[in-house]
């Protein structure tokens, strides 16, 4: 009986705190990140570059990881022009040993990372059964497994100093399935589950570490070939998403949908019959969009997979 009563009491306290927070102006909720070291994966372009530039506006010291050396140099140049400080490293985040080595190098050359933004991601557009195996592996390795390595690389120091924030860029696809990007949806659902469970574990252990899951709709011109994927809802601008991400980080928000109006669709998903979700998919998604890869024969897959690893 006491356990049930305790559950109700603490539940009401949590709800009351959340309601009270709604009436506090956002500017009073924001923490100062000036001078903090923030690492962004996939920072050579797209949303990653926009996040790096937005962090600089808030006077953070930026570190970017990517496999694209040219893109890294371009981002660093833009940040320098903006008057910011940026360090760039080539790092294949699929390789845990390389992640750990580069993390140690960052500690030696830059300092302790207090903000980690897991942004790097890939997408395969096409029917699941026609998607080559190596591309399915790549989706899981980059979109979710890599986050295990980056978190393991930087979280221990955050815990030791009792200060840190981990941001993971998920997607609206982490809340609802979508045809023709099946493996992407699976990986983004995993991201949301990973960060939510990690935050609960950190809270139960008494660590003052925050996490934020950012779930944006389609962002145009990010190199992910999604510009023609949506029919009804307009795609987003990477700069806008980046700024909302940094504001959410500064306000210690846990779950953020961009745009916020998509909450209606997520709620409807759970209260409406399955036929509603099917109808919604038909009207929102351009199901006839072409694949962003060339289907290959089964006999050729091993060769392509080996080439991709080199």
Tab-separated table of C-alpha atoms in Angstrom:
chain	number	residue	atom	x	y	z
A	1	UNK	CA	0.000	0.000	0.000
A	2	UNK	CA	2.817	2.398	0.941
A	3	UNK	CA	4.592	1.743	-2.372
A	4	UNK	CA	1.438	2.629	-4.324
A	5	UNK	CA	0.961	5.803	-2.260
A	6	UNK	CA	4.623	6.747	-2.762
A	7	UNK	CA	4.240	6.212	-6.501
A	8	UNK	CA	1.217	8.543	-6.605
A	9	UNK	CA	2.893	11.223	-4.462
A	10	UNK	CA	6.130	11.343	-6.452
A	11	UNK	CA	4.167	11.180	-9.698
A	12	UNK	CA	2.140	14.230	-8.677
A	13	UNK	CA	5.314	16.076	-7.617
A	14	UNK	CA	6.860	15.391	-11.022
A	15	UNK	CA	3.758	16.576	-12.867
A	16	UNK	CA	3.555	19.721	-10.692
A	17	UNK	CA	7.208	20.595	-11.403
A	18	UNK	CA	6.649	20.160	-15.135
A	19	UNK	CA	3.569	22.397	-15.095
A	20	UNK	CA	5.351	25.093	-13.074
A	21	UNK	CA	8.245	25.044	-15.546
A	22	UNK	CA	5.839	25.972	-18.346
A	23	UNK	CA	5.292	29.370	-16.712
A	24	UNK	CA	9.007	30.194	-16.368
A	25	UNK	CA	10.271	32.314	-19.305
A	26	UNK	CA	12.713	30.348	-21.465
A	27	UNK	CA	15.542	32.860	-20.978
A	28	UNK	CA	15.548	32.059	-17.245
A	29	UNK	CA	15.720	28.314	-17.912
A	30	UNK	CA	18.817	28.455	-20.127
A	31	UNK	CA	22.189	27.414	-18.760
A	32	UNK	CA	25.373	29.117	-19.922
A	33	UNK	CA	27.541	26.979	-22.246
A	34	UNK	CA	30.139	29.665	-22.949
A	35	UNK	CA	33.634	28.169	-22.872
A	36	UNK	CA	32.406	24.579	-22.731
A	37	UNK	CA	33.891	22.044	-25.138
A	38	UNK	CA	31.245	20.559	-27.415
A	39	UNK	CA	31.915	17.653	-29.782
A	40	UNK	CA	29.693	17.146	-32.833
A	41	UNK	CA	29.847	13.969	-34.910
A	42	UNK	CA	29.154	14.338	-38.619
A	43	UNK	CA	30.243	17.969	-38.465
A	44	UNK	CA	31.612	18.230	-42.007
A	45	UNK	CA	28.299	19.391	-43.471
A	46	UNK	CA	24.520	19.460	-43.261
A	47	UNK	CA	22.973	19.614	-39.806
A	48	UNK	CA	26.332	18.838	-38.163
A	49	UNK	CA	27.881	21.969	-39.643
A	50	UNK	CA	24.828	24.023	-38.662
A	51	UNK	CA	25.081	22.685	-35.089
A	52	UNK	CA	28.761	23.607	-34.925
A	53	UNK	CA	28.042	27.149	-36.129
A	54	UNK	CA	25.163	27.501	-33.677
A	55	UNK	CA	27.340	26.360	-30.773
A	56	UNK	CA	29.881	29.033	-31.673
A	57	UNK	CA	27.133	31.678	-31.432
A	58	UNK	CA	26.727	30.587	-27.824
A	59	UNK	CA	30.515	30.881	-27.302
A	60	UNK	CA	31.229	27.167	-26.989
A	61	UNK	CA	34.519	25.647	-28.148
A	62	UNK	CA	33.668	23.196	-30.924
A	63	UNK	CA	35.227	19.878	-31.894
A	64	UNK	CA	33.965	18.132	-35.026
A	65	UNK	CA	34.410	14.515	-36.085
A	66	UNK	CA	33.762	13.222	-39.578
A	67	UNK	CA	35.314	10.995	-42.250
A	68	UNK	CA	35.261	13.864	-44.778
A	69	UNK	CA	38.519	15.791	-44.382
A	70	UNK	CA	37.556	18.436	-46.948
A	71	UNK	CA	34.209	19.030	-45.255
A	72	UNK	CA	35.919	19.304	-41.872
A	73	UNK	CA	38.246	21.983	-43.215
A	74	UNK	CA	35.307	23.909	-44.721
A	75	UNK	CA	33.400	23.849	-41.417
A	76	UNK	CA	36.496	24.971	-39.497
A	77	UNK	CA	36.988	27.836	-41.963
A	78	UNK	CA	33.371	29.001	-41.544
A	79	UNK	CA	33.697	28.901	-37.759
A	80	UNK	CA	36.945	30.846	-37.882
A	81	UNK	CA	35.246	33.501	-40.040
A	82	UNK	CA	32.453	33.640	-37.449
A	83	UNK	CA	35.061	34.315	-34.764
A	84	UNK	CA	34.785	30.943	-33.083
A	85	UNK	CA	37.205	28.208	-32.036
A	86	UNK	CA	36.997	24.820	-33.749
A	87	UNK	CA	39.086	21.651	-33.848
A	88	UNK	CA	38.528	18.994	-36.486
A	89	UNK	CA	39.448	15.305	-36.528
A	90	UNK	CA	38.915	12.557	-39.072
A	91	UNK	CA	37.228	9.705	-37.208
A	92	UNK	CA	35.281	6.655	-38.354
A	93	UNK	CA	32.762	6.398	-35.539
A	94	UNK	CA	31.885	2.829	-36.537
A	95	UNK	CA	35.259	1.722	-35.160
A	96	UNK	CA	35.198	1.704	-31.347
A	97	UNK	CA	38.983	1.590	-31.022
A	98	UNK	CA	39.367	4.630	-33.291
A	99	UNK	CA	36.678	6.476	-31.308
A	100	UNK	CA	38.480	5.790	-28.024
A	101	UNK	CA	41.862	6.853	-29.447
A	102	UNK	CA	40.480	10.076	-30.944
A	103	UNK	CA	38.622	10.823	-27.695
A	104	UNK	CA	41.907	10.581	-25.796
A	105	UNK	CA	43.557	12.833	-28.390
A	106	UNK	CA	40.797	15.422	-27.928
A	107	UNK	CA	41.327	15.337	-24.153
A	108	UNK	CA	45.056	15.943	-24.619
A	109	UNK	CA	44.834	18.642	-27.313
A	110	UNK	CA	41.580	20.448	-26.455
A	111	UNK	CA	40.327	19.449	-23.022
A	112	UNK	CA	37.382	17.655	-21.419
A	113	UNK	CA	34.280	17.399	-23.577
A	114	UNK	CA	31.227	18.440	-21.557
A	115	UNK	CA	28.741	18.444	-24.437
A	116	UNK	CA	28.482	15.491	-26.819
A	117	UNK	CA	26.173	15.805	-29.830
A	118	UNK	CA	25.656	12.513	-31.651
A	119	UNK	CA	24.571	13.846	-35.026
A	120	UNK	CA	26.154	11.570	-37.658
A	121	UNK	CA	23.631	9.500	-39.571
A	122	UNK	CA	22.834	7.822	-42.876
A	123	UNK	CA	19.651	6.734	-44.598
A	124	UNK	CA	18.671	4.168	-47.207
A	125	UNK	CA	15.554	4.991	-49.232
A	126	UNK	CA	14.023	1.928	-50.832
A	127	UNK	CA	12.053	-1.237	-50.105
A	128	UNK	CA	13.498	-3.223	-47.220
A	129	UNK	CA	13.878	-6.492	-49.138
A	130	UNK	CA	15.732	-4.704	-51.947
A	131	UNK	CA	18.189	-2.935	-49.660
A	132	UNK	CA	21.686	-4.475	-49.844
A	133	UNK	CA	22.867	-6.146	-46.653
A	134	UNK	CA	25.966	-3.972	-46.302
A	135	UNK	CA	23.775	-0.846	-46.348
A	136	UNK	CA	21.558	-2.281	-43.602
A	137	UNK	CA	24.675	-2.940	-41.527
A	138	UNK	CA	25.952	0.572	-42.232
A	139	UNK	CA	22.682	2.127	-40.986
A	140	UNK	CA	22.838	0.326	-37.674
A	141	UNK	CA	26.574	0.891	-37.212
A	142	UNK	CA	26.455	4.646	-37.857
A	143	UNK	CA	23.012	5.579	-36.564
A	144	UNK	CA	23.048	3.714	-33.254
A	145	UNK	CA	26.076	1.495	-32.504
A	146	UNK	CA	28.470	4.439	-32.958
A	147	UNK	CA	26.621	6.258	-30.176
A	148	UNK	CA	27.500	3.450	-27.779
A	149	UNK	CA	31.185	4.109	-28.522
A	150	UNK	CA	31.043	7.909	-28.258
A	151	UNK	CA	29.060	7.786	-25.015
A	152	UNK	CA	31.454	5.231	-23.511
A	153	UNK	CA	34.355	7.444	-24.598
A	154	UNK	CA	33.139	10.689	-22.994
A	155	UNK	CA	30.581	9.824	-20.292
A	156	UNK	CA	33.062	8.567	-17.642
A	157	UNK	CA	34.778	11.983	-17.438
A	158	UNK	CA	31.369	13.693	-17.290
A	159	UNK	CA	30.376	11.472	-14.382
A	160	UNK	CA	33.694	12.079	-12.606
A	161	UNK	CA	33.205	15.857	-12.857
A	162	UNK	CA	29.434	15.589	-12.290
A	163	UNK	CA	28.829	17.752	-15.342
A	164	UNK	CA	27.848	16.950	-18.892
A	165	UNK	CA	25.174	16.834	-21.533
A	166	UNK	CA	24.593	14.250	-24.262
A	167	UNK	CA	22.403	15.173	-27.248
A	168	UNK	CA	21.326	12.596	-29.789
A	169	UNK	CA	19.756	13.563	-33.100
A	170	UNK	CA	16.986	11.039	-33.628
A	171	UNK	CA	14.048	11.688	-35.956
A	172	UNK	CA	10.282	11.753	-36.120
A	173	UNK	CA	10.934	8.244	-37.461
A	174	UNK	CA	11.959	7.308	-33.907
A	175	UNK	CA	8.305	7.675	-32.881
A	176	UNK	CA	6.474	6.208	-35.879
A	177	UNK	CA	7.343	3.734	-38.615
A	178	UNK	CA	7.621	4.856	-42.214
A	179	UNK	CA	7.679	2.833	-45.456
A	180	UNK	CA	10.801	2.778	-47.636
A	181	UNK	CA	13.078	3.782	-44.748
A	182	UNK	CA	12.485	0.706	-42.577
A	183	UNK	CA	16.062	0.241	-41.333
A	184	UNK	CA	16.372	3.987	-40.659
A	185	UNK	CA	13.215	3.880	-38.494
A	186	UNK	CA	14.595	0.882	-36.604
A	187	UNK	CA	17.900	2.640	-35.903
A	188	UNK	CA	16.220	5.875	-34.784
A	189	UNK	CA	13.800	4.010	-32.502
A	190	UNK	CA	16.938	2.459	-30.995
A	191	UNK	CA	18.515	5.894	-30.483
A	192	UNK	CA	15.471	7.136	-28.570
A	193	UNK	CA	15.361	3.968	-26.451
A	194	UNK	CA	19.088	4.097	-25.730
A	195	UNK	CA	19.147	7.706	-24.543
A	196	UNK	CA	15.915	7.432	-22.546
A	197	UNK	CA	17.162	4.322	-20.717
A	198	UNK	CA	20.604	5.875	-20.206
A	199	UNK	CA	19.076	9.014	-18.638
A	200	UNK	CA	17.017	6.916	-16.230
A	201	UNK	CA	20.115	4.916	-15.272
A	202	UNK	CA	22.096	8.105	-14.660
A	203	UNK	CA	19.272	9.586	-12.566
A	204	UNK	CA	18.932	6.463	-10.430
A	205	UNK	CA	22.683	6.498	-9.796
A	206	UNK	CA	22.554	10.177	-8.746
A	207	UNK	CA	24.660	11.622	-11.568
A	208	UNK	CA	24.026	15.208	-12.665
A	209	UNK	CA	24.274	14.417	-16.392
A	210	UNK	CA	21.574	15.555	-18.815
A	211	UNK	CA	20.464	14.041	-22.101
A	212	UNK	CA	18.336	15.382	-24.938
A	213	UNK	CA	16.672	13.491	-27.780
A	214	UNK	CA	16.018	15.721	-30.793
A	215	UNK	CA	13.435	14.371	-33.239
A	216	UNK	CA	13.172	16.612	-36.302
A	217	UNK	CA	11.079	16.123	-39.404
A	218	UNK	CA	12.825	15.967	-42.791
A	219	UNK	CA	15.641	18.505	-43.096
A	220	UNK	CA	16.267	19.641	-46.668
A	221	UNK	CA	19.684	19.857	-48.333
A	222	UNK	CA	21.486	17.630	-45.840
A	223	UNK	CA	22.733	15.104	-48.393
A	224	UNK	CA	20.247	12.474	-47.173
A	225	UNK	CA	18.139	12.512	-50.380
A	226	UNK	CA	14.871	13.258	-48.589
A	227	UNK	CA	13.840	16.502	-50.309
A	228	UNK	CA	11.120	14.802	-52.379
A	229	UNK	CA	10.124	12.259	-49.730
A	230	UNK	CA	7.443	14.363	-48.037
A	231	UNK	CA	4.156	15.449	-49.620
A	232	UNK	CA	2.165	17.550	-47.154
A	233	UNK	CA	4.501	18.720	-44.386
A	234	UNK	CA	7.231	21.151	-45.495
A	235	UNK	CA	10.842	20.137	-44.841
A	236	UNK	CA	12.947	21.992	-42.301
A	237	UNK	CA	15.968	24.264	-42.537
A	238	UNK	CA	19.136	22.881	-40.916
A	239	UNK	CA	20.017	26.238	-39.331
A	240	UNK	CA	16.596	26.431	-37.664
A	241	UNK	CA	16.849	22.863	-36.362
A	242	UNK	CA	20.378	23.502	-35.086
A	243	UNK	CA	19.376	26.608	-33.132
A	244	UNK	CA	16.354	24.845	-31.592
A	245	UNK	CA	18.645	21.959	-30.655
A	246	UNK	CA	21.094	24.213	-28.817
A	247	UNK	CA	18.268	26.067	-27.063
A	248	UNK	CA	16.797	22.704	-25.983
A	249	UNK	CA	20.232	21.671	-24.706
A	250	UNK	CA	20.551	24.885	-22.715
A	251	UNK	CA	17.067	24.341	-21.224
A	252	UNK	CA	17.857	20.682	-20.331
A	253	UNK	CA	14.876	19.403	-22.285
A	254	UNK	CA	14.712	15.622	-22.584
A	255	UNK	CA	12.471	15.083	-25.623
A	256	UNK	CA	12.066	17.590	-28.449
A	257	UNK	CA	9.955	17.227	-31.593
A	258	UNK	CA	10.629	19.684	-34.434
A	259	UNK	CA	8.180	21.080	-35.325
A	260	UNK	CA	6.329	20.707	-32.024
A	261	UNK	CA	3.006	20.343	-33.878
A	262	UNK	CA	4.027	16.781	-34.795
A	263	UNK	CA	3.091	15.776	-31.250
A	264	UNK	CA	-0.493	15.638	-32.517
A	265	UNK	CA	0.402	12.963	-35.069
A	266	UNK	CA	2.307	10.926	-32.466
A	267	UNK	CA	-0.661	11.055	-30.076
A	268	UNK	CA	-3.070	10.087	-32.850
A	269	UNK	CA	-0.867	7.115	-33.708
A	270	UNK	CA	-1.577	5.584	-30.298
A	271	UNK	CA	-5.286	6.357	-30.032
A	272	UNK	CA	-6.459	5.804	-33.618
A	273	UNK	CA	-6.921	2.434	-35.369
A	274	UNK	CA	-4.168	0.985	-37.571
A	275	UNK	CA	-5.996	2.014	-40.729
A	276	UNK	CA	-5.447	5.661	-39.765
A	277	UNK	CA	-1.664	5.212	-39.762
A	278	UNK	CA	-1.815	3.512	-43.172
A	279	UNK	CA	-3.879	6.386	-44.568
A	280	UNK	CA	-1.528	8.927	-43.019
A	281	UNK	CA	1.517	7.273	-44.584
A	282	UNK	CA	-0.108	7.276	-48.027
A	283	UNK	CA	-0.857	10.995	-47.832
A	284	UNK	CA	2.288	12.307	-46.142
A	285	UNK	CA	4.965	10.154	-47.797
A	286	UNK	CA	5.789	10.109	-51.498
A	287	UNK	CA	5.915	6.333	-51.811
A	288	UNK	CA	7.046	6.554	-55.436
A	289	UNK	CA	10.298	8.344	-54.614
A	290	UNK	CA	13.297	6.603	-56.155
A	291	UNK	CA	15.846	4.675	-54.114
A	292	UNK	CA	19.018	6.534	-53.189
A	293	UNK	CA	21.151	3.510	-54.068
A	294	UNK	CA	21.406	1.090	-56.973
A	295	UNK	CA	20.075	-2.420	-56.234
A	296	UNK	CA	22.809	-5.037	-56.692
A	297	UNK	CA	22.781	-8.757	-57.279
A	298	UNK	CA	23.224	-11.054	-54.285
A	299	UNK	CA	26.426	-12.480	-55.785
A	300	UNK	CA	27.947	-8.976	-55.865
A	301	UNK	CA	27.080	-7.982	-52.321
A	302	UNK	CA	30.130	-9.491	-50.615
A	303	UNK	CA	32.472	-7.652	-52.980
A	304	UNK	CA	30.699	-4.310	-52.438
A	305	UNK	CA	30.660	-4.875	-48.677
A	306	UNK	CA	34.399	-5.561	-48.611
A	307	UNK	CA	35.065	-2.466	-50.720
A	308	UNK	CA	32.974	-0.329	-48.350
A	309	UNK	CA	35.101	-1.424	-45.369
A	310	UNK	CA	38.369	-0.396	-46.996
